Each structure stands twice: as C-alpha cells, then as structure tokens.
Tab-separated table of C-alpha atoms in Angstrom:
chain	number	residue	atom	x	y	z
R	207	MET	CA	27.915	5.037	-20.671
R	208	THR	CA	26.013	5.875	-23.802
R	209	ALA	CA	26.515	2.441	-25.275
R	210	TYR	CA	25.419	0.782	-22.024
R	211	ILE	CA	22.160	2.931	-21.934
R	212	ILE	CA	21.419	1.916	-25.608
R	213	ARG	CA	21.930	-1.799	-24.728
R	214	ARG	CA	19.675	-1.517	-21.794
R	215	LEU	CA	17.021	0.257	-23.713
R	216	LEU	CA	17.176	-2.460	-26.399
R	217	LEU	CA	17.060	-5.082	-23.732
R	218	ILE	CA	13.705	-3.615	-22.390
R	219	ILE	CA	11.972	-4.899	-25.548
R	220	PRO	CA	12.419	-8.674	-25.114
R	221	THR	CA	11.941	-8.393	-21.367
R	222	LEU	CA	8.695	-6.515	-21.753
R	223	LEU	CA	7.547	-8.784	-24.516
R	224	GLY	CA	8.299	-11.878	-22.234
R	225	ILE	CA	6.496	-10.398	-19.192
R	226	MET	CA	3.447	-9.488	-21.247
R	227	MET	CA	3.492	-13.051	-22.842
R	228	LEU	CA	3.638	-14.723	-19.418
R	229	ASN	CA	0.892	-12.623	-17.970
R	230	PHE	CA	-1.270	-13.102	-21.017
R	231	ALA	CA	-0.860	-16.944	-20.754
R	232	ILE	CA	-1.656	-16.938	-16.997
R	233	ILE	CA	-4.851	-14.848	-17.309
R	234	GLN	CA	-6.162	-17.279	-19.934
R	235	PHE	CA	-6.377	-19.879	-17.184
R	236	ALA	CA	-7.960	-17.612	-14.641
R	237	PRO	CA	-11.636	-18.644	-13.975
R	238	GLY	CA	-14.224	-16.324	-15.302
R	239	GLY	CA	-13.782	-14.039	-18.276
R	240	PRO	CA	-15.437	-10.841	-19.589
R	241	ILE	CA	-18.274	-12.819	-21.086
R	242	GLU	CA	-18.877	-14.672	-17.878
R	243	GLN	CA	-19.055	-11.258	-16.228
R	244	LEU	CA	-21.790	-10.109	-18.580
R	245	ILE	CA	-23.664	-13.363	-18.099
R	246	ALA	CA	-23.461	-12.989	-14.324
R	247	GLN	CA	-24.749	-9.377	-14.571
R	248	MET	CA	-27.650	-10.329	-16.789
R	249	GLU	CA	-28.498	-13.097	-14.362
R	250	GLY	CA	-28.111	-10.891	-11.265
R	251	THR	CA	-25.545	-13.281	-9.757
R	252	ALA	CA	-22.202	-12.301	-8.163
R	253	VAL	CA	-19.543	-10.369	-10.012
R	254	ALA	CA	-17.121	-13.462	-9.922
R	255	ALA	CA	-18.757	-15.641	-12.696
R	256	THR	CA	-18.000	-19.345	-12.765
R	257	ALA	CA	-15.167	-20.578	-14.747
R	258	ARG	CA	-15.268	-21.401	-18.337
R	259	ILE	CA	-15.045	-24.985	-19.342
R	260	SER	CA	-12.838	-24.479	-22.432
R	261	GLY	CA	-9.566	-22.707	-22.389
R	262	SER	CA	-10.371	-19.671	-24.568
R	263	ALA	CA	-13.280	-18.431	-26.648
R	264	GLY	CA	-11.419	-18.692	-29.953
R	265	GLU	CA	-10.694	-22.322	-29.795
R	266	ALA	CA	-14.020	-23.502	-31.359
R	267	GLY	CA	-12.424	-23.044	-34.885
R	268	SER	CA	-15.034	-21.716	-37.345
R	269	PRO	CA	-17.888	-19.204	-36.592
R	270	ALA	CA	-20.405	-22.059	-37.154
R	271	GLY	CA	-18.474	-24.132	-34.494
R	272	ALA	CA	-18.496	-21.197	-32.181
R	273	GLU	CA	-22.176	-20.795	-32.448
R	274	GLN	CA	-22.810	-24.527	-31.826
R	275	ASP	CA	-20.401	-24.602	-28.901
R	276	ALA	CA	-21.103	-21.104	-27.419
R	277	ALA	CA	-23.822	-22.168	-25.122
R	278	SER	CA	-22.035	-25.178	-23.688
R	279	SER	CA	-18.672	-23.110	-23.375
R	280	TYR	CA	-20.219	-20.919	-20.622
R	281	ARG	CA	-21.813	-21.954	-17.455
R	282	GLY	CA	-24.777	-19.852	-16.800
R	283	GLY	CA	-25.127	-19.004	-20.503
R	284	ARG	CA	-27.715	-21.858	-21.251
R	285	GLY	CA	-30.690	-19.462	-21.326
R	286	LEU	CA	-29.027	-17.352	-23.992
R	287	GLU	CA	-29.010	-17.791	-27.752
R	288	PRO	CA	-25.898	-19.399	-29.221
R	289	GLU	CA	-25.844	-16.596	-31.867
R	290	TYR	CA	-25.722	-13.935	-29.076
R	291	LEU	CA	-22.854	-15.634	-27.275
R	292	ALA	CA	-21.004	-15.993	-30.531
R	293	GLN	CA	-21.542	-12.388	-31.195
R	294	LEU	CA	-20.055	-11.538	-27.789
R	295	GLU	CA	-16.961	-13.482	-28.624
R	296	ARG	CA	-16.528	-11.618	-31.906
R	297	GLN	CA	-17.117	-8.329	-29.918
R	298	PHE	CA	-14.423	-9.198	-27.325
R	299	GLY	CA	-12.063	-10.598	-30.061
R	300	PHE	CA	-12.337	-14.122	-28.510
R	301	ASP	CA	-13.145	-15.598	-31.920
R	302	GLN	CA	-9.453	-15.438	-32.729
R	303	PRO	CA	-6.748	-17.818	-31.634
R	304	LEU	CA	-4.657	-16.967	-28.643
R	305	HIS	CA	-1.448	-16.088	-30.506
R	306	ILE	CA	-3.370	-13.829	-32.973
R	307	ARG	CA	-4.914	-11.918	-29.967
R	308	PHE	CA	-1.587	-11.540	-28.367
R	309	VAL	CA	0.120	-10.253	-31.494
R	310	THR	CA	-2.706	-7.906	-32.216
R	311	MET	CA	-2.626	-6.612	-28.634
R	312	MET	CA	1.107	-6.003	-28.723
R	313	ARG	CA	0.897	-4.147	-32.112
R	314	GLY	CA	-1.394	-1.677	-30.397
R	315	TYR	CA	0.724	-1.412	-27.249
R	316	VAL	CA	3.871	-0.484	-29.323
R	317	ARG	CA	1.789	2.613	-30.327
R	318	PHE	CA	0.474	3.106	-26.755
R	319	ASP	CA	-3.036	2.123	-28.084
R	320	PHE	CA	-4.349	-0.071	-25.265
R	321	GLY	CA	-7.843	-0.334	-26.640
R	322	GLU	CA	-11.183	0.349	-24.958
R	323	SER	CA	-12.444	-0.818	-21.648
R	324	TYR	CA	-14.990	-3.693	-21.831
R	325	PHE	CA	-17.214	-2.186	-19.190
R	326	LEU	CA	-16.450	1.568	-18.651
R	327	ASP	CA	-16.953	2.754	-22.202
R	328	LYS	CA	-13.663	4.605	-22.168
R	329	THR	CA	-10.337	3.978	-23.772
R	330	VAL	CA	-7.734	2.569	-21.469
R	331	ILE	CA	-5.330	5.488	-21.962
R	332	ASP	CA	-8.152	7.865	-21.032
R	333	LEU	CA	-8.781	5.870	-17.880
R	334	ILE	CA	-5.063	5.968	-16.995
R	335	ILE	CA	-4.953	9.704	-17.610
R	336	ASP	CA	-7.945	10.200	-15.419
R	337	LYS	CA	-6.446	8.266	-12.536
R	338	LEU	CA	-2.963	9.682	-12.805
R	339	PRO	CA	-3.503	12.717	-10.561
R	340	VAL	CA	-4.327	10.606	-7.596
R	341	SER	CA	-1.511	8.127	-8.057
R	342	ILE	CA	0.994	10.927	-8.805
R	343	SER	CA	-0.037	12.755	-5.680
R	344	LEU	CA	0.210	9.684	-3.350
R	345	GLY	CA	3.374	8.290	-5.055
R	346	LEU	CA	5.350	11.530	-5.360
R	347	TRP	CA	4.699	12.984	-1.938
R	348	THR	CA	5.014	9.629	-0.269
R	349	THR	CA	8.334	8.894	-1.987
R	350	LEU	CA	9.794	12.351	-1.081
R	351	LEU	CA	8.681	12.085	2.490
R	352	ILE	CA	9.977	8.434	3.058
R	353	TYR	CA	13.301	9.205	1.647
R	354	GLY	CA	13.528	12.550	3.240
R	355	ILE	CA	12.820	11.010	6.683
R	356	SER	CA	14.537	7.727	6.401
R	357	ILE	CA	17.950	8.581	5.031
R	358	PRO	CA	18.664	11.388	7.724
R	359	LEU	CA	17.177	9.182	10.428
R	360	GLY	CA	19.165	6.191	9.352
R	361	ILE	CA	22.370	8.177	9.272
R	362	ARG	CA	21.686	9.683	12.666
R	363	LYS	CA	21.001	6.208	14.107
R	364	ALA	CA	24.242	4.935	12.610
R	365	VAL	CA	26.318	7.725	14.092
R	366	LYS	CA	24.544	7.433	17.444
R	367	ASP	CA	24.451	3.624	17.471
R	368	GLY	CA	23.706	2.303	20.919
R	369	SER	CA	22.698	5.676	22.364
R	370	ARG	CA	19.276	6.559	23.823
R	371	PHE	CA	18.242	8.163	20.649
R	372	ASP	CA	19.036	4.932	18.690
R	373	ILE	CA	16.974	2.834	21.210
R	374	TRP	CA	13.836	4.882	21.337
R	375	SER	CA	13.787	5.686	17.641
R	376	SER	CA	14.206	1.930	17.049
R	377	GLY	CA	11.189	1.363	19.027
R	378	ILE	CA	9.226	3.765	16.910
R	379	VAL	CA	10.622	2.241	13.746
R	380	ILE	CA	9.664	-1.265	14.981
R	381	ILE	CA	6.085	-0.249	15.646
R	382	ALA	CA	5.744	1.421	12.305
R	383	TYR	CA	7.100	-1.701	10.539
R	384	ALA	CA	4.872	-4.046	12.493
R	385	VAL	CA	1.555	-2.360	12.180
R	386	PRO	CA	-0.027	-2.514	8.666
R	387	GLY	CA	-0.524	0.714	6.814
R	388	PHE	CA	-4.263	0.410	6.591
R	389	LEU	CA	-4.400	0.254	10.370
R	390	PHE	CA	-2.581	3.529	10.550
R	391	ALA	CA	-5.111	4.863	7.982
R	392	VAL	CA	-8.065	3.745	10.144
R	393	LEU	CA	-6.506	5.171	13.166
R	394	LEU	CA	-5.919	8.592	11.551
R	395	ILE	CA	-9.639	8.545	10.419
R	396	VAL	CA	-10.844	7.810	13.963
R	397	LEU	CA	-8.694	10.478	15.476
R	398	PHE	CA	-8.675	13.322	12.847
R	399	ALA	CA	-11.365	12.663	10.223
R	400	GLY	CA	-14.601	12.662	12.234
R	401	GLY	CA	-14.363	8.952	13.109
R	402	GLN	CA	-14.892	9.644	16.889
R	403	TYR	CA	-12.679	12.453	18.051
R	404	LEU	CA	-11.578	15.376	15.860
R	405	ASP	CA	-13.046	16.319	12.438
R	406	TRP	CA	-10.116	18.232	10.879
R	407	PHE	CA	-9.573	16.494	7.570
R	408	PRO	CA	-11.847	15.290	4.728
R	409	LEU	CA	-12.210	11.657	3.754
R	410	ARG	CA	-12.908	11.774	0.013
R	411	GLY	CA	-11.153	12.978	-3.013
R	412	LEU	CA	-8.214	15.069	-3.666
R	413	THR	CA	-10.054	18.414	-3.769
R	414	SER	CA	-13.315	19.958	-2.581
R	415	PRO	CA	-16.385	20.296	-4.826
R	416	ASN	CA	-15.923	24.107	-5.109
R	417	PHE	CA	-12.169	23.725	-5.984
R	418	GLU	CA	-12.459	25.629	-9.267
R	419	ALA	CA	-13.885	28.603	-7.534
R	420	LEU	CA	-11.036	28.994	-5.163
R	421	THR	CA	-8.110	31.262	-5.549
R	422	TRP	CA	-4.789	29.743	-6.438
R	423	TRP	CA	-3.463	29.722	-2.861
R	424	GLN	CA	-6.736	28.344	-1.572
R	425	GLN	CA	-6.523	25.547	-4.122
R	426	ILE	CA	-3.017	24.668	-2.904
R	427	THR	CA	-4.269	24.695	0.720
R	428	ASP	CA	-7.351	22.672	-0.233
R	429	TYR	CA	-5.241	20.153	-2.053
R	430	LEU	CA	-2.767	19.651	0.830
R	431	TRP	CA	-5.587	19.518	3.302
R	432	HIS	CA	-7.143	16.476	1.365
R	433	ILE	CA	-3.913	14.516	0.934
R	434	THR	CA	-2.508	14.911	4.500
R	435	LEU	CA	-4.105	11.823	6.043
R	436	PRO	CA	-3.486	9.395	3.027
R	437	ILE	CA	0.089	10.555	2.623
R	438	THR	CA	0.743	10.332	6.478
R	439	ALA	CA	-0.583	6.757	6.566
R	440	MET	CA	1.568	5.631	3.637
R	441	THR	CA	4.770	7.445	4.978
R	442	ILE	CA	4.355	5.939	8.445
R	443	SER	CA	4.065	2.456	7.100
R	444	GLY	CA	6.925	2.905	4.546
R	445	PHE	CA	9.773	4.745	6.207
R	446	ALA	CA	10.630	2.026	8.804
R	447	SER	CA	12.446	-0.612	6.621
R	448	LEU	CA	14.296	2.017	4.714
R	449	SER	CA	15.584	3.798	7.974
R	450	MET	CA	17.027	0.465	9.229
R	451	LEU	CA	18.446	-0.296	5.849
R	452	THR	CA	20.153	3.053	5.782
R	453	LYS	CA	21.393	2.713	9.343
R	454	ASN	CA	22.864	-0.825	8.673
R	455	SER	CA	24.442	0.333	5.337
R	456	PHE	CA	26.210	3.267	7.061
R	457	LEU	CA	27.297	1.157	10.103
R	458	ASP	CA	28.891	-1.378	7.656
R	459	GLN	CA	30.786	1.428	5.907
R	460	ILE	CA	31.774	3.264	9.158
R	461	ASN	CA	33.559	0.114	10.295
R	462	GLN	CA	35.581	-0.103	7.103
R	463	GLN	CA	39.436	0.458	7.158
R	464	TYR	CA	39.281	3.501	4.901
R	465	VAL	CA	37.174	5.294	7.437
R	466	GLN	CA	39.665	4.740	10.162
R	467	THR	CA	42.345	6.021	7.911
R	468	ALA	CA	40.484	9.052	7.016
R	469	ARG	CA	39.892	9.822	10.718
R	470	ALA	CA	43.586	9.262	11.401
R	471	LYS	CA	44.551	11.940	8.801
R	472	GLY	CA	42.614	14.405	10.879
R	473	LEU	CA	39.540	14.821	8.730
R	474	SER	CA	36.489	16.161	10.432
R	475	GLU	CA	33.556	13.747	11.152
R	476	ASN	CA	31.348	15.466	8.748
R	477	THR	CA	33.929	15.246	5.946
R	478	VAL	CA	34.451	11.501	6.676
R	479	LEU	CA	30.752	10.828	6.825
R	480	TYR	CA	29.454	12.810	3.936
R	481	GLY	CA	32.662	12.947	1.839
R	482	HIS	CA	33.600	9.236	1.990
R	483	VAL	CA	30.936	7.037	3.713
R	484	PHE	CA	27.861	8.613	2.164
R	485	ARG	CA	28.421	7.560	-1.450
R	486	ASN	CA	29.432	4.100	-0.673
R	487	ALA	CA	26.474	3.486	1.837
R	488	MET	CA	23.987	5.037	-0.587
R	489	LEU	CA	24.560	2.359	-3.182
R	490	ILE	CA	22.355	-0.137	-1.569
R	491	ILE	CA	19.682	2.486	-1.034
R	492	ILE	CA	19.711	3.350	-4.605
R	493	ALA	CA	19.507	-0.381	-5.609
R	494	GLY	CA	16.034	-0.576	-3.970
R	495	PHE	CA	14.701	2.614	-5.330
R	496	PRO	CA	13.033	1.430	-8.573
R	497	ALA	CA	11.047	-1.270	-6.868
R	498	ALA	CA	10.178	0.962	-4.048
R	499	PHE	CA	9.107	3.753	-6.334
R	500	VAL	CA	6.858	1.541	-8.436
R	501	GLY	CA	5.414	-0.195	-5.334
R	502	ILE	CA	4.585	3.054	-3.601
R	503	PHE	CA	3.022	4.534	-6.826
R	504	PHE	CA	0.706	1.680	-7.633
R	505	THR	CA	0.564	-1.532	-5.437
R	506	GLY	CA	1.151	0.235	-2.188
R	507	ALA	CA	-1.540	2.795	-2.683
R	508	LEU	CA	-4.406	0.252	-3.345
R	509	VAL	CA	-5.565	-0.042	0.242
R	510	ILE	CA	-5.125	3.624	0.926
R	511	GLU	CA	-7.048	4.637	-2.130
R	512	THR	CA	-9.957	2.299	-0.997
R	513	ILE	CA	-9.946	3.653	2.617
R	514	PHE	CA	-9.915	7.281	1.632
R	515	SER	CA	-11.999	6.983	-1.512
R	516	LEU	CA	-9.368	8.000	-3.828
R	517	ASP	CA	-9.719	6.800	-7.409
R	518	GLY	CA	-6.155	5.972	-8.591
R	519	LEU	CA	-4.349	3.595	-10.772
R	520	GLY	CA	-4.047	0.978	-8.083
R	521	LEU	CA	-7.829	0.789	-7.438
R	522	LEU	CA	-8.465	0.805	-11.217
R	523	SER	CA	-6.160	-2.083	-11.783
R	524	PHE	CA	-7.602	-4.117	-8.969
R	525	GLU	CA	-11.169	-3.490	-10.099
R	526	ALA	CA	-10.276	-4.302	-13.660
R	527	LEU	CA	-8.693	-7.669	-12.598
R	528	VAL	CA	-11.946	-8.503	-10.491
R	529	ARG	CA	-14.181	-7.652	-13.528
R	530	ARG	CA	-11.764	-9.430	-16.045
R	531	ASP	CA	-11.631	-6.210	-17.980
R	532	TYR	CA	-8.604	-7.489	-19.978
R	533	PRO	CA	-7.630	-4.191	-21.923
R	534	VAL	CA	-7.372	-2.337	-18.610
R	535	VAL	CA	-5.548	-5.217	-16.917
R	536	PHE	CA	-2.996	-5.615	-19.631
R	537	GLY	CA	-2.696	-2.030	-20.286
R	538	SER	CA	-1.832	-1.456	-16.670
R	539	ILE	CA	0.670	-4.313	-16.561
R	540	TYR	CA	2.349	-2.932	-19.728
R	541	VAL	CA	2.650	0.622	-18.221
R	542	PHE	CA	3.781	-0.571	-14.776
R	543	THR	CA	6.398	-2.928	-16.246
R	544	LEU	CA	7.760	-0.333	-18.717
R	545	LEU	CA	7.934	2.134	-15.975
R	546	GLY	CA	9.741	-0.362	-13.606
R	547	LEU	CA	12.311	-1.198	-16.255
R	548	LEU	CA	13.003	2.385	-16.997
R	549	MET	CA	13.358	3.051	-13.241
R	550	ARG	CA	15.959	0.273	-13.015
R	551	LEU	CA	17.938	1.876	-15.836
R	552	LEU	CA	17.718	5.277	-14.018
R	553	GLY	CA	19.024	3.485	-10.902
R	554	ASP	CA	22.076	2.271	-12.745
R	555	ILE	CA	22.675	5.785	-14.122
R	556	THR	CA	22.409	7.176	-10.598
R	557	TYR	CA	25.053	4.651	-9.378
R	558	THR	CA	27.609	6.454	-11.575
R	559	LEU	CA	26.592	9.864	-10.351
R	560	VAL	CA	26.888	8.883	-6.665
R	561	ASP	CA	30.108	6.827	-7.271
R	562	PRO	CA	32.032	7.600	-10.494
R	563	ARG	CA	34.228	4.549	-9.806
R	564	ILE	CA	31.303	2.342	-11.082
R	565	ASP	CA	31.831	1.726	-14.729
R	566	PHE	CA	29.281	-0.344	-16.556
R	567	GLU	CA	31.166	0.052	-19.724
R	568	GLY	CA	34.094	-1.708	-18.243
R	569	ARG	CA	31.944	-4.557	-17.107
R	570	ALA	CA	30.576	-5.057	-20.538
C-alpha cells in the first residue's frame, strides 16, 4: 500500500499541472480582464467590462509596441494615456508572454505563494485563511450531519423496504431532493429569522459583535446559534440523494447469495447486516465522498453564504471570478484541485480499511 500511495502522490503533480494549464488557457479567452475592470471602475460603468480585442496583454512584443497598441487593445480605454495602460500591463504582469506568466505562477504555487489580490490589497493566502472559518464551519458540520443522517436512514429504508416507514420517508426524501437548497434557506429565514413569523436566529456572520467578551460556553452557544439555519438548509438539500444511494446499495447486497447463506447458518440479522453487508455496501458511498466533500465545502456553500451573509471561500472565489481577480481565481482553483486529489487518495485508503480484500498493490 505504501508504494501505491507514493505513486498516487507523484501522479498528483502532472494532474494538477494539467488542470491548472487548462484553466489558465480557458480564462485567457474569457471576456474582460483586470485592466478592463479598472477601466470600467474609472468610467463608472458596470463591473463586467467589455472584452479585449487581443488575446492577451503581453502579445504586443516590445514595451514600445505595448505603448502604441495599449489604447487600441482595450475598449473603453481610449481616453487614457497609452503610457498609463502600458504601466497597468506591467503592474499586472501582462507584458510577459503567456507561457512565461504561467511558469512564473506555478513556481510560486509550488511554494504556496499565490501572490497578491489585484483589488483587495491582500495576499491570496491571507484571504483564504480569513475565509476558512466560514467554509470549515459550513463544510464540516454539513458533511457530518448529511452522512450521520443519510447512512442510518438508508440502511433503515433498505431493511424496511416496502413498509410504511419506507414509503413516507421516501416522500420526505423526494421533496428534499426536488426543492433547491436556497429555497429551504429562504423558508427558514421567513419562519425563524424574523422574515415574517419568528425571530429566533440571526442572519449575519458566524458570531455576535460581542463574541470576544463572552465566556467560553457562551461563545460555543453563540456560534451554534449563528450556524443553525445555514447548516440546516445545506443538510436538508444534501442528504436526499445520499440516503437513496445508501438504500439501493444495501438492497443490492442484501439480495446477494452470500447474505442468504449467512442467514441459513443461523447468524443474527444484525450480524449479517453490519458484519457482512455493511462493508460491501459502503464501498459505493466511499467512492462518492471526495466529490461530495469538496462540493459541500466550496461550491455547495456559495448560495448559502450569500443568503446568510457569510463570507467564505465559495463567495470569495465567485466574486474573484466576476472581478477577474486572477491571483485569487487561480489560487482557489489550485487549492480546491489539490484538496480534491488528496481526498480521492484518502478515499482509496478508506477502501482498504472498510474491505481489506481490496488490494491496490495487486492491481498494480
């Protein structure tokens, strides 16, 4: 297993490099760059600036050529001095060819040096660290609750397949799956956050303004009080599909011949279910964990962060993409991709813990 882990860790390097290269190339063709955003701000126009005519800022060749072509390279920049636009290109590093910019960026990323945000006057790593408490709070609690609810519920539904419990719980699961998470969030606000009925929970932030003055147990209570509604909204919208996946996985295993043989030997139902069926049925659940974990932590929290005014990584990445804040965009992609690849490796390791019969070394 050690050799397999080493090979997988080494494979992360070209995989991560390829993903970053692909995203870097795609974003070069996206309309509107950082300079366009600055021009739009100076002109008082919309945030989404018009597209650049040329492919990249560094294609003009020499600095002199950059100054001559700067005004014509940016729509909306005709009222600005070419020297000023050329200075902006040098400031953002767009006076360099694409491949030089990419290599320079990746050299920094190897050291986890993601540069500085174009618009927030902070380093990217500081921004990520600032937003981590929100994302960890949402992702960790949501993951624990979703798996803590879905797996026991799915097992119970499989054991009671066709019963009243299975039927009415399936109705709840279908409703939870059909209704988007942001609608649950709005409903919770209307019902419990002063929207129209009760005013039990706050709407903004992870803690109260006087959090530092509270005792340790009051701080825990205040923290749980603030995250109750966001976590509830994300859990309701996330446990449905995993519950049905767990049920179908267990049903498939329960109908296998080895289960009938175990029952014929006189083993108790709990021994059959948790001693034999569980580890086989859980393999498919483990297979989907890395994608679910990363999705819950980052992409799935974007709408919830917006609705409940929580400033996390999902909202940071989205706003950076809108503003074309390239250091934040690429830094976020790098972190999310690296985390996802490591989670997939962790999923493979978990395979062997759940079912020791799986031997990745043998496959190699």
